[in-house]
Coordinates of C-alpha atoms in Angstrom, one line a residue:
A78 CA 61.1 120.9 224.8
F79 CA 60.2 119.6 221.4
A80 CA 56.6 121.1 221.6
A81 CA 58.2 124.5 222.7
N82 CA 59.0 124.9 218.9
L83 CA 55.3 125.4 218.2
E84 CA 55.9 128.8 219.7
G85 CA 59.4 129.0 219.1
S86 CA 59.3 128.5 215.4
K87 CA 56.4 129.9 213.1
A88 CA 57.7 127.7 210.3
F89 CA 57.7 124.5 212.5
S90 CA 54.2 125.6 213.9
K91 CA 52.7 125.9 210.4
T92 CA 54.1 122.7 209.5
V93 CA 52.7 120.7 212.4
M94 CA 49.4 122.6 211.6
R95 CA 49.5 121.2 208.1
E96 CA 50.4 117.6 209.2
S97 CA 47.6 117.8 211.8
G98 CA 44.9 118.9 209.5
V99 CA 44.3 122.0 211.5
P100 CA 42.8 124.9 209.5
T101 CA 45.3 127.8 209.0
A102 CA 46.2 130.3 206.4
P103 CA 48.1 129.0 203.1
F104 CA 51.7 130.0 203.7
A105 CA 55.4 129.8 202.5
V106 CA 58.8 129.8 204.2
F107 CA 61.8 131.7 203.4
D108 CA 65.5 132.2 204.7
E109 CA 66.8 134.1 201.7
F110 CA 65.8 137.7 201.2
E111 CA 65.6 137.8 197.5
R112 CA 63.3 134.8 197.3
A113 CA 61.1 136.2 199.9
R114 CA 61.0 139.5 198.0
A115 CA 60.0 137.9 194.8
F116 CA 57.2 135.9 196.3
V117 CA 55.8 139.3 197.6
L118 CA 56.1 140.9 194.1
E119 CA 54.4 137.8 192.6
R120 CA 51.6 137.3 195.1
G121 CA 50.8 140.9 195.9
V122 CA 49.2 142.2 199.2
P123 CA 47.7 142.0 201.7
L124 CA 50.1 139.3 203.3
V125 CA 51.2 138.6 206.9
I126 CA 55.0 138.4 207.4
K127 CA 56.2 136.9 210.6
A128 CA 59.5 136.5 212.0
D129 CA 60.1 132.7 212.5
G130 CA 61.5 133.0 216.0
L131 CA 60.5 134.7 219.2
A132 CA 60.2 138.5 219.0
A133 CA 58.3 139.5 222.3
G134 CA 54.8 139.5 220.4
K135 CA 56.0 142.1 217.9
G136 CA 57.2 140.0 215.1
V137 CA 54.3 139.9 213.1
V138 CA 53.3 142.5 210.5
V139 CA 50.1 142.8 208.4
A140 CA 51.3 144.4 205.3
K141 CA 48.6 146.2 203.4
T142 CA 51.0 147.7 200.8
E143 CA 53.9 146.4 198.6
A144 CA 56.2 149.0 200.0
E145 CA 55.3 148.0 203.7
A146 CA 55.7 144.3 202.9
L147 CA 59.1 144.9 201.5
E148 CA 60.1 147.4 204.2
T149 CA 59.1 144.5 206.7
L150 CA 61.1 141.8 204.9
E151 CA 64.1 144.2 205.0
A152 CA 63.9 145.1 208.7
M153 CA 63.6 141.4 209.5
M154 CA 66.0 139.8 207.4
L155 CA 68.6 142.3 206.5
K156 CA 68.5 144.8 209.3
K157 CA 67.9 142.1 212.0
A158 CA 65.2 144.0 214.0
F159 CA 64.6 140.9 215.9
G160 CA 68.1 139.4 215.6
S161 CA 68.2 135.8 214.7
A162 CA 64.5 135.5 215.0
G163 CA 64.3 137.1 211.9
D164 CA 66.6 134.9 209.8
R165 CA 63.7 133.1 208.5
V166 CA 60.3 134.3 207.9
V167 CA 56.9 132.8 207.3
I168 CA 54.7 134.7 204.6
E169 CA 51.0 133.8 204.6
E170 CA 47.8 135.0 203.3
A171 CA 46.1 137.6 205.1
L172 CA 42.8 136.4 206.8
Q173 CA 39.7 138.7 207.6
G174 CA 37.5 138.2 210.7
E175 CA 37.4 138.4 214.5
E176 CA 40.1 136.9 216.7
A177 CA 39.8 135.1 220.0
S178 CA 42.0 132.9 222.3
F179 CA 41.3 129.4 223.2
M180 CA 43.5 127.6 225.7
A181 CA 43.4 123.9 227.3
F182 CA 45.4 122.2 230.0
C183 CA 46.9 118.9 228.5
D184 CA 48.4 115.9 230.0
G185 CA 50.0 114.2 226.9
E186 CA 46.7 112.3 225.9
D187 CA 43.6 114.3 227.4
Y188 CA 42.7 117.9 227.7
A189 CA 40.6 120.2 229.9
V190 CA 39.5 123.6 228.1
L191 CA 39.6 126.9 229.5
P192 CA 36.9 129.5 228.8
S193 CA 37.3 131.5 225.6
A194 CA 39.1 134.9 225.8
Q195 CA 39.8 138.0 223.6
D196 CA 42.6 140.3 223.7
H197 CA 43.5 143.7 222.5
K198 CA 47.0 143.6 220.6
A199 CA 47.1 147.1 219.1
V200 CA 48.4 149.9 221.3
G201 CA 45.8 152.5 220.3
E202 CA 42.1 152.7 220.9
G203 CA 39.9 151.3 218.1
D204 CA 42.7 148.8 217.5
T205 CA 44.8 151.4 216.0
G206 CA 48.8 151.7 216.1
P207 CA 51.5 149.2 216.3
N208 CA 50.8 145.6 218.0
T209 CA 52.1 144.9 221.6
G210 CA 52.0 141.9 223.8
G211 CA 48.5 143.0 224.4
M212 CA 46.8 145.8 226.1
G213 CA 44.0 144.1 227.7
A214 CA 41.6 141.0 227.6
Y215 CA 38.3 139.6 228.6
S216 CA 36.8 136.3 229.1
P217 CA 34.4 134.9 227.8
A218 CA 34.8 135.9 224.1
P219 CA 31.2 136.5 222.9
I220 CA 32.2 135.3 219.3
L221 CA 33.2 131.7 221.1
P222 CA 30.4 130.8 223.4
K223 CA 30.7 127.8 226.0
S224 CA 28.3 126.0 223.5
R225 CA 31.1 125.5 221.0
Y226 CA 34.0 124.9 223.2
G227 CA 33.8 121.1 222.6
E228 CA 33.8 121.4 218.7
I229 CA 36.7 123.9 218.5
A230 CA 38.7 121.8 220.9
E231 CA 38.4 118.8 218.7
L232 CA 39.3 121.1 215.7
V233 CA 42.4 122.8 217.2
I234 CA 43.6 121.1 220.2
R235 CA 43.0 117.2 219.8
P236 CA 44.9 117.0 216.5
I237 CA 48.0 118.8 217.8
L238 CA 48.1 116.4 221.0
K239 CA 47.7 113.3 218.8
N240 CA 50.5 114.5 216.5
L241 CA 53.0 115.2 219.0
A242 CA 52.1 112.0 220.9
N243 CA 52.8 110.1 217.7
K244 CA 56.1 111.6 217.2
G245 CA 57.1 110.4 220.9
E246 CA 56.6 114.0 222.2
P247 CA 53.7 114.1 224.1
F248 CA 52.7 117.7 225.3
K249 CA 52.1 118.4 229.0
G250 CA 50.9 122.1 230.0
V251 CA 48.8 124.8 228.5
L252 CA 48.3 124.8 224.9
Y253 CA 47.1 128.1 223.5
A254 CA 45.5 128.5 220.2
G255 CA 45.2 132.0 218.5
L256 CA 42.0 131.7 216.5
M257 CA 40.4 133.8 213.9
F258 CA 36.6 133.4 212.9
T259 CA 36.5 134.1 209.1
P260 CA 33.8 133.7 206.6
A261 CA 35.2 130.2 205.6
G262 CA 35.4 129.0 209.3
V263 CA 37.7 128.9 212.1
M264 CA 41.4 129.4 211.4
V265 CA 44.5 129.0 213.7
L266 CA 46.8 132.0 213.6
E267 CA 49.3 130.7 216.1
Y268 CA 50.0 128.2 218.9
N269 CA 51.6 129.2 222.3
V270 CA 52.8 126.6 224.8
R271 CA 51.7 128.7 227.9
F272 CA 49.0 130.8 228.9
G273 CA 48.4 133.8 226.8
D274 CA 49.2 137.2 228.3
P275 CA 47.0 139.4 229.2
E276 CA 44.2 136.6 228.7
C277 CA 45.7 134.7 231.6
Q278 CA 44.6 137.3 234.2
P279 CA 40.8 137.1 233.4
L280 CA 41.0 133.3 233.0
L281 CA 42.5 132.9 236.4
M282 CA 40.0 135.1 238.0
R283 CA 37.4 132.8 236.5
L284 CA 39.2 129.5 237.6
D285 CA 37.1 128.0 240.6
S286 CA 39.8 125.0 241.0
D287 CA 43.2 124.6 242.5
L288 CA 45.7 125.7 239.6
A289 CA 48.7 123.9 241.2
E290 CA 46.4 120.7 241.5
I291 CA 45.6 120.9 237.8
M292 CA 49.3 121.5 236.7
L293 CA 50.4 118.4 238.9
A294 CA 47.6 116.4 237.0
C295 CA 48.9 117.6 233.7
V296 CA 52.4 116.3 234.6
Q297 CA 51.1 113.0 236.0
G298 CA 48.7 112.2 233.3
R299 CA 45.5 112.0 235.4
L300 CA 43.7 115.0 233.9
K301 CA 40.5 113.1 233.1
K302 CA 40.1 112.5 236.9
T303 CA 40.8 116.2 237.8
E304 CA 37.9 118.5 237.9
V305 CA 38.4 121.7 236.3
R306 CA 35.7 124.2 237.6
R307 CA 35.0 127.8 236.2
K308 CA 33.0 130.7 237.6
D309 CA 30.2 131.7 235.3
E310 CA 31.1 135.4 235.9
T311 CA 32.8 137.5 233.4
S312 CA 36.1 139.0 233.9
L313 CA 38.0 141.7 232.1
C314 CA 41.6 143.0 232.5
V315 CA 43.1 146.7 231.6
V316 CA 46.8 146.9 231.0
M317 CA 48.3 149.9 232.5
A318 CA 51.4 150.6 230.4
A319 CA 54.4 153.1 230.4
K320 CA 53.8 155.7 228.0
G321 CA 56.0 155.2 224.7
Y322 CA 55.3 151.2 224.7
P323 CA 56.0 149.4 222.7
G324 CA 58.6 151.6 221.7
S325 CA 61.0 153.3 224.2
Y326 CA 59.6 154.2 227.6
P327 CA 60.7 155.6 231.0
K328 CA 61.3 153.4 234.1
G329 CA 61.6 153.8 237.9
M330 CA 58.2 155.8 238.0
E331 CA 56.7 155.3 241.6
I332 CA 53.4 153.5 241.6
T333 CA 50.7 154.2 244.2
G334 CA 47.0 153.1 244.7
I335 CA 47.3 149.3 244.2
A336 CA 45.9 148.4 247.7
E337 CA 43.2 150.9 247.0
A338 CA 42.3 149.5 243.7
E339 CA 42.2 146.0 245.2
A340 CA 39.9 147.3 248.1
I341 CA 37.1 147.1 245.3
P342 CA 35.3 143.8 245.6
G343 CA 36.4 141.5 242.7
V344 CA 39.4 143.3 241.7
K345 CA 42.9 142.1 241.4
V346 CA 46.0 143.8 240.3
F347 CA 48.4 141.6 238.6
Q348 CA 51.9 143.1 238.6
A349 CA 54.2 142.8 235.4
G350 CA 56.7 145.4 234.7
T351 CA 57.4 146.4 238.4
R352 CA 60.3 146.0 240.9
L353 CA 60.3 146.6 244.7
V354 CA 62.9 149.2 246.0
D355 CA 62.9 150.3 249.6
G356 CA 59.3 149.3 250.0
R357 CA 58.2 151.2 247.0
A358 CA 56.8 149.8 243.7
L359 CA 58.5 151.2 240.8
T360 CA 57.8 150.7 236.8
S361 CA 60.5 148.5 235.1
G362 CA 58.9 147.5 232.0
G363 CA 56.4 148.3 229.2
R364 CA 53.3 146.7 230.3
V365 CA 53.3 147.7 234.2
L366 CA 50.0 146.3 235.7
G367 CA 47.0 144.1 234.7
V368 CA 44.1 145.5 236.5
T369 CA 41.4 142.8 236.5
A370 CA 37.9 142.5 237.7
L371 CA 34.9 140.2 237.9
G372 CA 31.6 141.0 237.1
A373 CA 28.1 139.6 236.5
D374 CA 28.3 140.3 232.9
L375 CA 30.9 142.1 230.4
A376 CA 29.5 145.6 231.2
Q377 CA 29.8 145.1 234.9
A378 CA 33.3 143.7 234.6
Q379 CA 34.4 146.6 232.3
K380 CA 33.0 149.3 234.7
T381 CA 34.6 147.8 237.8
A382 CA 38.0 147.2 236.1
Y383 CA 38.1 151.1 235.0
Q384 CA 37.2 152.0 238.4
A385 CA 40.3 150.2 239.8
V386 CA 42.4 151.8 237.2
E387 CA 41.3 155.2 238.1
R388 CA 42.8 154.5 241.6
I389 CA 46.2 153.8 240.5
R390 CA 48.8 156.4 239.8
F391 CA 52.2 156.6 238.0
D392 CA 53.8 159.2 236.0
D393 CA 53.9 158.6 232.1
C394 CA 51.2 155.9 232.5
Y395 CA 48.8 155.0 229.5
Y396 CA 46.3 152.5 228.8
R397 CA 43.5 152.2 226.5
R398 CA 40.0 153.1 227.4
D399 CA 37.9 150.8 225.3
I400 CA 38.9 147.5 226.5
G401 CA 35.7 145.3 226.1
A402 CA 34.1 147.5 223.6
K403 CA 34.3 145.1 221.0
G404 CA 32.7 142.4 223.0
L405 CA 29.9 144.7 224.1
K406 CA 29.1 145.7 220.5
R407 CA 28.8 141.8 219.5
I408 CA 26.5 141.4 222.5
T409 CA 24.2 144.4 222.0
G410 CA 24.4 144.1 218.1

């Protein structure tokens, strides 16, 4: 429960990063609006403003103008847009670079890394519009090749495990590091104490070992003796969402075509915002389905995933048509 604060409190997480020597953006923490406002006016923009508590993946704003920064502070701290999650805010330097996700199974002392992944947080194509919980993902991330996993893990996973163990609170589970590759090197944006979503879907498609056995090894402290095998293939997930998400959206739309999509070799449809009523699948959330495919490479995984998406129907459906484009651009130059 102690380690859950790494995700539950941005201020706690940033403090632990600083204690552990993990590279991260310079930051300040405020629980008074006027002091936060004065800091913004003094520092200038761009700045990243984060609600301290959990806000369904929507409590982070990159403020590019002073007006946007002050508006964000007002919404979080005074208007309680995220309830008590915004009582305290973290304001940090805006970093420039490319993001990637890096996760590891942990048993309190040892860790076993998962392949890298990259998600698409913005709702619109070309990474435009408001941030969401994630509109799609793929693994591996071309910016973080397998050859760097060991180096990055020693930089961002090992120090956190050591710090928590030294506090008498060893962490067992999945540690997620949200990374940014900047001109100055790798920086940690955030930690989660769980799989990332939607990165989890392509990662699980690539896992070639028994997940339950690995998780049991984490709990029992025997990860070092447990093999974590990974498929060499690439995997890509497209999130099919309800139109209007991350704002208000309709619910109760009937979903058809899931079985037809899964008839394509290498495809798995992960259900999220759905419910079963009288044998019919209906939409019940913003992110409805994670349509995921394996492929020999990123281009093949992308092609197969979108072929599967085209077989699925529900009213007021929305999905990004460019999941994987960033990775392909990096691969092809």
